[in-house]
PDB file of C-alpha atoms in Angstrom:
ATOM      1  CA  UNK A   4       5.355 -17.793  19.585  1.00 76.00           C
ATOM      2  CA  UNK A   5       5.011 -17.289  15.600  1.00 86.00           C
ATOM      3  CA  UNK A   6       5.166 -13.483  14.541  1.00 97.00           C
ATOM      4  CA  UNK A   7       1.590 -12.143  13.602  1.00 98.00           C
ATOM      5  CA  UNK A   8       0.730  -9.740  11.426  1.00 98.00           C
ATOM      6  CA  UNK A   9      -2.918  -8.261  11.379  1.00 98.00           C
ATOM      7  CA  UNK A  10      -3.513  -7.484   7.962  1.00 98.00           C
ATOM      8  CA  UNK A  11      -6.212  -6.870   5.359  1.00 95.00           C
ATOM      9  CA  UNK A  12      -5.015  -6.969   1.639  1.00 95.00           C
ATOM     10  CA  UNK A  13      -7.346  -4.009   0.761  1.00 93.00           C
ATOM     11  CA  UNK A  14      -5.115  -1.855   2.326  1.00 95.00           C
ATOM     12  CA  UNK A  15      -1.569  -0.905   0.120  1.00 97.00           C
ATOM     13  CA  UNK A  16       0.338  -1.054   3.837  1.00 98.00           C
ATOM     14  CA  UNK A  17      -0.871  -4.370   4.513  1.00 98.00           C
ATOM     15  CA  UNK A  18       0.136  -5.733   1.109  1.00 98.00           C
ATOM     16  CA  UNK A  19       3.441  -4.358   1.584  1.00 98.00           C
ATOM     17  CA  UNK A  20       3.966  -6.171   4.572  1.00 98.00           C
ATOM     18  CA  UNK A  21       2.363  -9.280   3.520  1.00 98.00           C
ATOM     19  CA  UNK A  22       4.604  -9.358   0.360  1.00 98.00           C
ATOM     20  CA  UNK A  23       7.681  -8.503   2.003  1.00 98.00           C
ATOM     21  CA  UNK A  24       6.831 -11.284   4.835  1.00 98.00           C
ATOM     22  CA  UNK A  25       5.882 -13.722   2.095  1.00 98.00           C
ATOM     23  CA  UNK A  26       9.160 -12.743  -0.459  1.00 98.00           C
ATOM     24  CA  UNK A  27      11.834 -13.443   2.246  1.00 97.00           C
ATOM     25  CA  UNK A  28      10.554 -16.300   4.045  1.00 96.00           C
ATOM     26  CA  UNK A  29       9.578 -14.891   7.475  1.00 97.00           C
ATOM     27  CA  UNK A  30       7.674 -17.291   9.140  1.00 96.00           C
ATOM     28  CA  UNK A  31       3.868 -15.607  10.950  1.00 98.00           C
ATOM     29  CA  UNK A  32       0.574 -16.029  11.592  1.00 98.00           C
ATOM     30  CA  UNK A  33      -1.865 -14.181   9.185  1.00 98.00           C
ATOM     31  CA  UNK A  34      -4.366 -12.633  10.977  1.00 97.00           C
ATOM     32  CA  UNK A  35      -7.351 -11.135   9.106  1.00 96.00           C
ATOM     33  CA  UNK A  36      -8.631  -7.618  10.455  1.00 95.00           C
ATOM     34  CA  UNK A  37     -12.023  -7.187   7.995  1.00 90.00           C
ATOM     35  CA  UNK A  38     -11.785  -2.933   6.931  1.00 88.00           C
ATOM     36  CA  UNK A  39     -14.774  -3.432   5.356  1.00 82.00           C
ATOM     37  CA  UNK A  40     -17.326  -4.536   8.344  1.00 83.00           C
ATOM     38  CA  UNK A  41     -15.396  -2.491  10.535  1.00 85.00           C
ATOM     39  CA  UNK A  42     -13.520  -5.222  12.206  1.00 90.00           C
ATOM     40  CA  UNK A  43     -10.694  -2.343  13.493  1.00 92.00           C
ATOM     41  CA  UNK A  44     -13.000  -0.440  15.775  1.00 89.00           C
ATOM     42  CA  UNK A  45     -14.229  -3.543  17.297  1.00 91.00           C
ATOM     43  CA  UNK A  46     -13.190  -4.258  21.208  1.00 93.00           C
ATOM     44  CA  UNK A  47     -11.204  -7.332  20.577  1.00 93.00           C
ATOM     45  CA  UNK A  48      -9.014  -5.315  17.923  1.00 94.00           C
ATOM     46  CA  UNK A  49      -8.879  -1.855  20.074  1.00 93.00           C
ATOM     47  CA  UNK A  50      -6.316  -4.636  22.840  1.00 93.00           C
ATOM     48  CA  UNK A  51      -3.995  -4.949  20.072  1.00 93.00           C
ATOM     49  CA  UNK A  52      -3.915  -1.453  18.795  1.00 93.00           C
ATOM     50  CA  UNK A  53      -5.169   1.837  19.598  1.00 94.00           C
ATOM     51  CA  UNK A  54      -4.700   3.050  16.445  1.00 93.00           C
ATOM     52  CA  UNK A  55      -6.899   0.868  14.956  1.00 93.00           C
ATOM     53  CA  UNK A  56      -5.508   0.831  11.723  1.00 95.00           C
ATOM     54  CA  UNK A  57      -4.104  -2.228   9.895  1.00 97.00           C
ATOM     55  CA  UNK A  58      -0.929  -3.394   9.254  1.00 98.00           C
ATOM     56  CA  UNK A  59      -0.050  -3.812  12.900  1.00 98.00           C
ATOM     57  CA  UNK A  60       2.681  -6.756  13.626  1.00 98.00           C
ATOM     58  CA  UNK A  61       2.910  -8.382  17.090  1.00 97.00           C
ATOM     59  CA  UNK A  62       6.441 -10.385  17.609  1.00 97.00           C
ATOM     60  CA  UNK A  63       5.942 -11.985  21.153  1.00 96.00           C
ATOM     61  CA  UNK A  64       5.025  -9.204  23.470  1.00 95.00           C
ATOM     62  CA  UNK A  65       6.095  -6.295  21.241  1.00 97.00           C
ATOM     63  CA  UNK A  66       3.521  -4.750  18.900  1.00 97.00           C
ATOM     64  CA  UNK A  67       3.946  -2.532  16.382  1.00 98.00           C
ATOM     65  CA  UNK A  68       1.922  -0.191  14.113  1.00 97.00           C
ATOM     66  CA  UNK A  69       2.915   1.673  10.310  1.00 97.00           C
ATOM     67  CA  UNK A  70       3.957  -0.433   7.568  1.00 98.00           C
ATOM     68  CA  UNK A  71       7.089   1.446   6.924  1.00 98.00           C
ATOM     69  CA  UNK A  72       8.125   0.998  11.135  1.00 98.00           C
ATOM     70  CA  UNK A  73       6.788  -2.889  10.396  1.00 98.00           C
ATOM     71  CA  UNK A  74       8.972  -3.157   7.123  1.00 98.00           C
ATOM     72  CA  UNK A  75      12.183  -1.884   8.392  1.00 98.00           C
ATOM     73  CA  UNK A  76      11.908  -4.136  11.604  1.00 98.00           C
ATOM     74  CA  UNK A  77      11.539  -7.121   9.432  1.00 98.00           C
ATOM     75  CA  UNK A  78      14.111  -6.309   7.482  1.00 98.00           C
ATOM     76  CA  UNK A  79      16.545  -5.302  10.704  1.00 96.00           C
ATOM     77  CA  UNK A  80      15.382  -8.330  12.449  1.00 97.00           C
ATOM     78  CA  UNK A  81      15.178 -11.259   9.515  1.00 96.00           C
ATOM     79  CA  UNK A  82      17.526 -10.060   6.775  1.00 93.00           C
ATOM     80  CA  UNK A  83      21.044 -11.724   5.791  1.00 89.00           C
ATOM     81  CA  UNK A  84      23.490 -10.947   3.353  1.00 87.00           C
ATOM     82  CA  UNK A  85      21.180 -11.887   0.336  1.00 91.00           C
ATOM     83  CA  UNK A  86      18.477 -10.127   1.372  1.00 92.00           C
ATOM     84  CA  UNK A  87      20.689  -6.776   2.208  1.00 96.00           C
ATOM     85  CA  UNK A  88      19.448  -4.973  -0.892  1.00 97.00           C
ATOM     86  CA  UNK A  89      16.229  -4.648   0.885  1.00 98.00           C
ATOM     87  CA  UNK A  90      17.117  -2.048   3.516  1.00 98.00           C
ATOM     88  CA  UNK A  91      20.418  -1.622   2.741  1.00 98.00           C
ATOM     89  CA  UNK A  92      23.801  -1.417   4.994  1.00 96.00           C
ATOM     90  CA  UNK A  93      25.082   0.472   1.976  1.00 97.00           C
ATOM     91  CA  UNK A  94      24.651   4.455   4.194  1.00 98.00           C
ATOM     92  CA  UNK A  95      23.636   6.203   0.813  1.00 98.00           C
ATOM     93  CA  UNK A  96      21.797   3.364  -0.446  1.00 98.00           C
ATOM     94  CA  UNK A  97      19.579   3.100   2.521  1.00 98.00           C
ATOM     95  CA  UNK A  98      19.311   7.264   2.535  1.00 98.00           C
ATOM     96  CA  UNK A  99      17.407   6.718  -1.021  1.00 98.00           C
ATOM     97  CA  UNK A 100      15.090   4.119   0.530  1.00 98.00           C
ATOM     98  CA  UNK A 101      14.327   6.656   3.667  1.00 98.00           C
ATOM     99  CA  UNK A 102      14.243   9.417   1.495  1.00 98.00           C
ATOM    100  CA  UNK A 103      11.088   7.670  -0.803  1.00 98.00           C
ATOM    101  CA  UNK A 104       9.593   6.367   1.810  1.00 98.00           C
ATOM    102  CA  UNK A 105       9.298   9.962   3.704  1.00 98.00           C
ATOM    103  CA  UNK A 106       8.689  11.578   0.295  1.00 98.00           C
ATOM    104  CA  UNK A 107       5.781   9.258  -0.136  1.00 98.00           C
ATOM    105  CA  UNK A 108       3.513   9.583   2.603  1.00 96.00           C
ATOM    106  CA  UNK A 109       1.932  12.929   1.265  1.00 97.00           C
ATOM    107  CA  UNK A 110       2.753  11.971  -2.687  1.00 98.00           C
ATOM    108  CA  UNK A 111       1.910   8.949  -4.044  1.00 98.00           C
ATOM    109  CA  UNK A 112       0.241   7.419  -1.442  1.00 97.00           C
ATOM    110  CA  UNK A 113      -2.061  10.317  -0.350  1.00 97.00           C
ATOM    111  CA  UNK A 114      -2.644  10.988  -4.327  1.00 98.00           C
ATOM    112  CA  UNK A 115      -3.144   7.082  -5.016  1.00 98.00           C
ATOM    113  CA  UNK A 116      -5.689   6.547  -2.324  1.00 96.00           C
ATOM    114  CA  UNK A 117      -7.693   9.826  -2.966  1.00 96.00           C
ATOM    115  CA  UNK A 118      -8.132   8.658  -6.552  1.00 97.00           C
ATOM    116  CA  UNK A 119      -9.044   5.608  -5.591  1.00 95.00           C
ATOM    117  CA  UNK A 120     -11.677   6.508  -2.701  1.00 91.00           C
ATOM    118  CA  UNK A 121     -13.383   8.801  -5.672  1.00 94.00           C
ATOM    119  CA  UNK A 122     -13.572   6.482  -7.953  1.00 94.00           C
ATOM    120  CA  UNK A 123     -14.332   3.107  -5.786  1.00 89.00           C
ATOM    121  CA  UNK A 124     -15.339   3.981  -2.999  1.00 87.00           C
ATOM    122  CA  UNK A 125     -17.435   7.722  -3.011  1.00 88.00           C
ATOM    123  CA  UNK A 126     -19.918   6.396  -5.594  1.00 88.00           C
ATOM    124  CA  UNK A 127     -21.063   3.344  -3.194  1.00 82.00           C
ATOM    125  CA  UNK A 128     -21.723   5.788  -0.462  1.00 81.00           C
ATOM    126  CA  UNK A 129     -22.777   9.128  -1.823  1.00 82.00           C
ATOM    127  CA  UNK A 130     -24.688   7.305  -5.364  1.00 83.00           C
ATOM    128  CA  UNK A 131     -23.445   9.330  -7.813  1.00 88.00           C
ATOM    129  CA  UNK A 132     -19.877  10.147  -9.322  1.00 92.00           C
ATOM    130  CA  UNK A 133     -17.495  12.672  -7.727  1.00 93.00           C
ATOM    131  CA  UNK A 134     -17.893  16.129  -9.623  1.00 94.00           C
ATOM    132  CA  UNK A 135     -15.779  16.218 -12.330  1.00 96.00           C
ATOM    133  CA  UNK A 136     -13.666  19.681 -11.255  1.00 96.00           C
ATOM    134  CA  UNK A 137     -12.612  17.473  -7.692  1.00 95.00           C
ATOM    135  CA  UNK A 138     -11.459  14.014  -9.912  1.00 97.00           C
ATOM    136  CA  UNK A 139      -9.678  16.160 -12.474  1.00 98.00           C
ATOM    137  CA  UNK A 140      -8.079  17.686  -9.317  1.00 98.00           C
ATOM    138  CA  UNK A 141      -7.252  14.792  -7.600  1.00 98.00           C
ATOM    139  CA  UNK A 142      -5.954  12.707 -11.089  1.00 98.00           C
ATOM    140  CA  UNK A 143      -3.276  16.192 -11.824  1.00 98.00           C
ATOM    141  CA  UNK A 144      -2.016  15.175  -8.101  1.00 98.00           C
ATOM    142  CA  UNK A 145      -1.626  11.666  -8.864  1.00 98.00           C
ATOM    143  CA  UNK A 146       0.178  11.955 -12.160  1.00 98.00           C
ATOM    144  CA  UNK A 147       2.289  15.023 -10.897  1.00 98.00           C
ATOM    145  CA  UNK A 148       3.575  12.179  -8.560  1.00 98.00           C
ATOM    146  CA  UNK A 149       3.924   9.843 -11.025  1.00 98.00           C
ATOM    147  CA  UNK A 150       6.080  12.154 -12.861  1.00 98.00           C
ATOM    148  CA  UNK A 151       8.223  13.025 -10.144  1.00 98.00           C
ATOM    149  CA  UNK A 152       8.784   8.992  -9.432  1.00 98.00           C
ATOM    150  CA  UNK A 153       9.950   8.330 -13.102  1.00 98.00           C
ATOM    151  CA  UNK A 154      11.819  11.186 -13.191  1.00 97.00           C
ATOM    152  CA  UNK A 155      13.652  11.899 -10.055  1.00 98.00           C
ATOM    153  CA  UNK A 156      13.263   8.206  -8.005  1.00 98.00           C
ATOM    154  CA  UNK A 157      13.823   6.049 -11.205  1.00 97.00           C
ATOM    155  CA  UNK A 158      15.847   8.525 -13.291  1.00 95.00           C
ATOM    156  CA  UNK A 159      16.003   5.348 -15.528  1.00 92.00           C
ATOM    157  CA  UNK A 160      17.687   3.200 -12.870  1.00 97.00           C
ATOM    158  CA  UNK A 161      16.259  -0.743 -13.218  1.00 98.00           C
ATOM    159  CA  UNK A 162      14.952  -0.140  -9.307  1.00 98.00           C
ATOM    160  CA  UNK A 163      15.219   3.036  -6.765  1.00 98.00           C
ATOM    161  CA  UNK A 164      18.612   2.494  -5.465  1.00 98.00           C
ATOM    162  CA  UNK A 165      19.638   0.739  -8.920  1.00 98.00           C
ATOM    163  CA  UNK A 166      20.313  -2.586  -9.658  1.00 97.00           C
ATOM    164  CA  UNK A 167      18.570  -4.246  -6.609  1.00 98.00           C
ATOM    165  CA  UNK A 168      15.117  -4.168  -5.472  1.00 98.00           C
ATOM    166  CA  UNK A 169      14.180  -2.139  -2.208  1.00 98.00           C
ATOM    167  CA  UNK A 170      11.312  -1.682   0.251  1.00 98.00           C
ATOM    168  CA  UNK A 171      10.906   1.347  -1.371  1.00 98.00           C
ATOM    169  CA  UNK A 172      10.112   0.075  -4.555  1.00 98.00           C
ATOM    170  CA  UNK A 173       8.008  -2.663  -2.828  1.00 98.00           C
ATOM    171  CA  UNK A 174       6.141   0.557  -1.188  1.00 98.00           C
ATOM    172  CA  UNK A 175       5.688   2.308  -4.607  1.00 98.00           C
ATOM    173  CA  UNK A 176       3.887  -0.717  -6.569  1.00 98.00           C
ATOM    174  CA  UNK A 177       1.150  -1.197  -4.061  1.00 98.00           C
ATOM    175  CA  UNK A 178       0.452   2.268  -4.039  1.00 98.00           C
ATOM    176  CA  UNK A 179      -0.020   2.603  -7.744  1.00 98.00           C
ATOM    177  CA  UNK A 180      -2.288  -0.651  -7.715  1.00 98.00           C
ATOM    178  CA  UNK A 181      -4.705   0.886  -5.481  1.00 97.00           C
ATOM    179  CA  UNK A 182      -5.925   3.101  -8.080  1.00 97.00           C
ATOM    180  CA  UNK A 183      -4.942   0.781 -10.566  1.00 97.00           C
ATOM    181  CA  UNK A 184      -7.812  -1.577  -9.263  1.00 94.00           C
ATOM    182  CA  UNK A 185     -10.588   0.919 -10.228  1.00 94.00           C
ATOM    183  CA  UNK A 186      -9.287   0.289 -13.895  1.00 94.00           C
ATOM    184  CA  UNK A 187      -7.800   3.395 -14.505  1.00 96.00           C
ATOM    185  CA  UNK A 188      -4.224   2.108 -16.514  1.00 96.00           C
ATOM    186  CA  UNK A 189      -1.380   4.274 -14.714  1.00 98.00           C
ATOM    187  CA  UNK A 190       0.889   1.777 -16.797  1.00 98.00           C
ATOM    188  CA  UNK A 191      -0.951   2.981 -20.328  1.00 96.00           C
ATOM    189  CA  UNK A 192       1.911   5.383 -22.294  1.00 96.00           C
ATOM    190  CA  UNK A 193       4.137   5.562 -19.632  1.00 97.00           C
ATOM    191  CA  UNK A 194       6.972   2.928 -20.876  1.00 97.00           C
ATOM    192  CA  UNK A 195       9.446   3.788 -18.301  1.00 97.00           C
ATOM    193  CA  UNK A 196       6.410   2.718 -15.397  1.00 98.00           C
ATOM    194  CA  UNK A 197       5.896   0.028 -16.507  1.00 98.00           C
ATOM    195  CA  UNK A 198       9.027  -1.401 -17.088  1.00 98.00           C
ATOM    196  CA  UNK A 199       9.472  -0.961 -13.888  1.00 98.00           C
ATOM    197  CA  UNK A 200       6.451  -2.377 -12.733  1.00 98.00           C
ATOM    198  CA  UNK A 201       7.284  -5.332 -14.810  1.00 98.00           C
ATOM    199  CA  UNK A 202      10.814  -6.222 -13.446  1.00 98.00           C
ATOM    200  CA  UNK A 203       9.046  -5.321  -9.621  1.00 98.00           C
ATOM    201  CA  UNK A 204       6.234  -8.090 -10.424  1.00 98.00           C
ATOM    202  CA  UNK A 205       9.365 -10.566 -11.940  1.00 98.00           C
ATOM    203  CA  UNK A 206      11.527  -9.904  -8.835  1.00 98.00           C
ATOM    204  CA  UNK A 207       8.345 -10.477  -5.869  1.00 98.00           C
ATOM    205  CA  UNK A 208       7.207 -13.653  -8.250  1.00 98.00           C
ATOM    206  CA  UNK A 209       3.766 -13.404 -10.322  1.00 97.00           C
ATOM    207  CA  UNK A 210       2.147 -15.841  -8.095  1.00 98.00           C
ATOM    208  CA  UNK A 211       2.731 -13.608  -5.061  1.00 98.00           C
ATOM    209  CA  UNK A 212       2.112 -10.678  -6.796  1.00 98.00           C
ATOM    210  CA  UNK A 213      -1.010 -11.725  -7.939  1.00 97.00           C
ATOM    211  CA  UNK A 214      -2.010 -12.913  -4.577  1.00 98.00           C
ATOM    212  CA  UNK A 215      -1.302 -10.153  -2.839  1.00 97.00           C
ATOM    213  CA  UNK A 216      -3.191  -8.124  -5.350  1.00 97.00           C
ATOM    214  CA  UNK A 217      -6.272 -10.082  -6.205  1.00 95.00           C
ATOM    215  CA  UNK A 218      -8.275  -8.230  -3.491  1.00 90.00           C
ATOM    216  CA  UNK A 219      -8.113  -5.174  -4.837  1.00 92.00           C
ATOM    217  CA  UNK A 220      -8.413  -6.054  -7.998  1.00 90.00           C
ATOM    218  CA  UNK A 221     -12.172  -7.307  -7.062  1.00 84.00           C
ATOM    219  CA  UNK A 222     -13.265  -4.019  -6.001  1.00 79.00           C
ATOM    220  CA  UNK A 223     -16.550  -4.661  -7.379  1.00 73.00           C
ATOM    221  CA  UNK A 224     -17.968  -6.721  -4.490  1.00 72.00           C
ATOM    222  CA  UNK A 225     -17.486  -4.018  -2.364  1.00 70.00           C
ATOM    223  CA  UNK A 226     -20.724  -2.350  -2.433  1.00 66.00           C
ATOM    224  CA  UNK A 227     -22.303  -5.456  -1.395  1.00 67.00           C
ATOM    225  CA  UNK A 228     -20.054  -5.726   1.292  1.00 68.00           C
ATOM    226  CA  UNK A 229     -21.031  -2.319   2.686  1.00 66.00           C
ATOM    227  CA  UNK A 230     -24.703  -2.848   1.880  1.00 63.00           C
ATOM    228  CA  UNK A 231     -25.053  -6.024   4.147  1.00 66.00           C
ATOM    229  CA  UNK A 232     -22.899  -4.787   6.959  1.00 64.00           C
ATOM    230  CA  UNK A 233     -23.778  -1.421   7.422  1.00 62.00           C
ATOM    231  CA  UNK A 234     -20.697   0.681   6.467  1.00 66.00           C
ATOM    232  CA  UNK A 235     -22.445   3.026   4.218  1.00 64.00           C
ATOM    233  CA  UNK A 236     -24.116   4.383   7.002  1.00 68.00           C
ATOM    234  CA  UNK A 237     -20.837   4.392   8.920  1.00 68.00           C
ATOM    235  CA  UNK A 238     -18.714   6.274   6.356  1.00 70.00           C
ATOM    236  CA  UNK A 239     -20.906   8.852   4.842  1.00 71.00           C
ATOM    237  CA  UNK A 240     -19.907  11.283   7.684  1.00 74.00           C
ATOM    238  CA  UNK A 241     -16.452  10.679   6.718  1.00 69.00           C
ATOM    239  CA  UNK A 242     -17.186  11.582   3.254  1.00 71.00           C
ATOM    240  CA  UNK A 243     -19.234  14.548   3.625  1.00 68.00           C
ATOM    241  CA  UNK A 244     -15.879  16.511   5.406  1.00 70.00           C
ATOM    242  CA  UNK A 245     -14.269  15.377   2.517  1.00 64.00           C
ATOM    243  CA  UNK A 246     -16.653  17.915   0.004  1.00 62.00           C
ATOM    244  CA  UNK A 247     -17.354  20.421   2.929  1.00 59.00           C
TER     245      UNK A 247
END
């Protein structure tokens, strides 16, 4: 039975995943779990997770749920000597990977995402821009983590744990896309970024790269979307505790 991994490419997770799945050959099954008609809180998707959040990977009878639980499996379970740099055997090596990947959760990702739900996603529901005090809030938390990644997780190193390419530099870039596909240039006079973003993008392969981002990067059909399903009436609850 071929692994399967339940993913929408909307979410930065899911592209993680998908990319790392994609990058080092591991063979699964790609199946589509639609965030934006509210696919995850149907029945048939509540038997293969609980959670009901997306990336969730099922390999035979064992499923699992959280990217970062999904990524290290993968690479546990599939990697080989070349592919070592990944999650690395290397004790301090793979400390640095851990330590991003726990220091990221309520950084870059939390920052990334809130920019990105104010600037893509709160104007479809609520019709008119976030006020200007709570986006100039939210952008200071987003470039204080930028900041911190160039200067303490880089600390002009070609990747996180140097020469090689990790998860945790796969786990940074999709973060800093998600905002990045509202058109707001994170990569605009900040040379060291996007060096590294470039040699990231050369290591996964443009073409993959590209795939795996050309959802997000579309971010304009997404108010249709929500019109002609009904999501806008779903989610403005969840937006009014977000200025209450």
């Amino acid at each position: 039975m071929p692994l399967e991994l339940y993913l929408d490419l909307h979410s930065q997770p899911c592209r993680s995943v998908f990319i790392f799945a994609k990058k080092t050959n591991i063979p699964f099954d790609f199946k589509f779990v639609n965030l934006a008609t509210g696919q995850q809180y149907g029945e048939d998707f509540g038997k293969i997770s609980v959670v009901r959040k997306v990336p969730v990977m099922r390999d035979g009878d064992f499923i699992l749920t959280e990217s970062v639980a999904i990524l290290k499996y993968l690479a546990e379970k599939f990697g080989t000597s070349d592919s070592d740099h990944w999650y690395p055997a290397d004790l301090q090596k793979r400390a640095r990977v851990n330590e991003y990947l726990s220091w990221q959760h309520a950084a870059m990702r939390a920052h990334g995402s809130k920019v990105f739900w104010f600037r893509a996603i709160v104007p479809i529901i609520t019709g008119s821009d976030v006020p200007k005090e709570k986006m100039d809030s939210a952008m200071e938390d987003l470039i204080l983590s930028l900041k911190v990644f160039e200067e303490k997780f880089l600390d002009d190193r070609p990747f996180i744990i140097g020469e090689k390419i990790s998860l945790a530099d796969l786990v940074a870039i999709v973060e800093i896309m998600q905002p990045v596909g509202t058109g707001l240039d994170l990569f605009e006079n900040r040379p060291t970024l996007g060096a590294w973003r470039d040699r990231v993008k050369m290591e996964l392969g443009e073409a993959l790269f590209d795939e795996a981002h050309k959802t997000i990067m579309d971010v304009a059909s997404l108010p249709q979307t929500f019109e002609n399903n009904g999501m806008l009436e779903f989610l403005k609850p969840k937006i009014q505790k977000m200025f209450n």
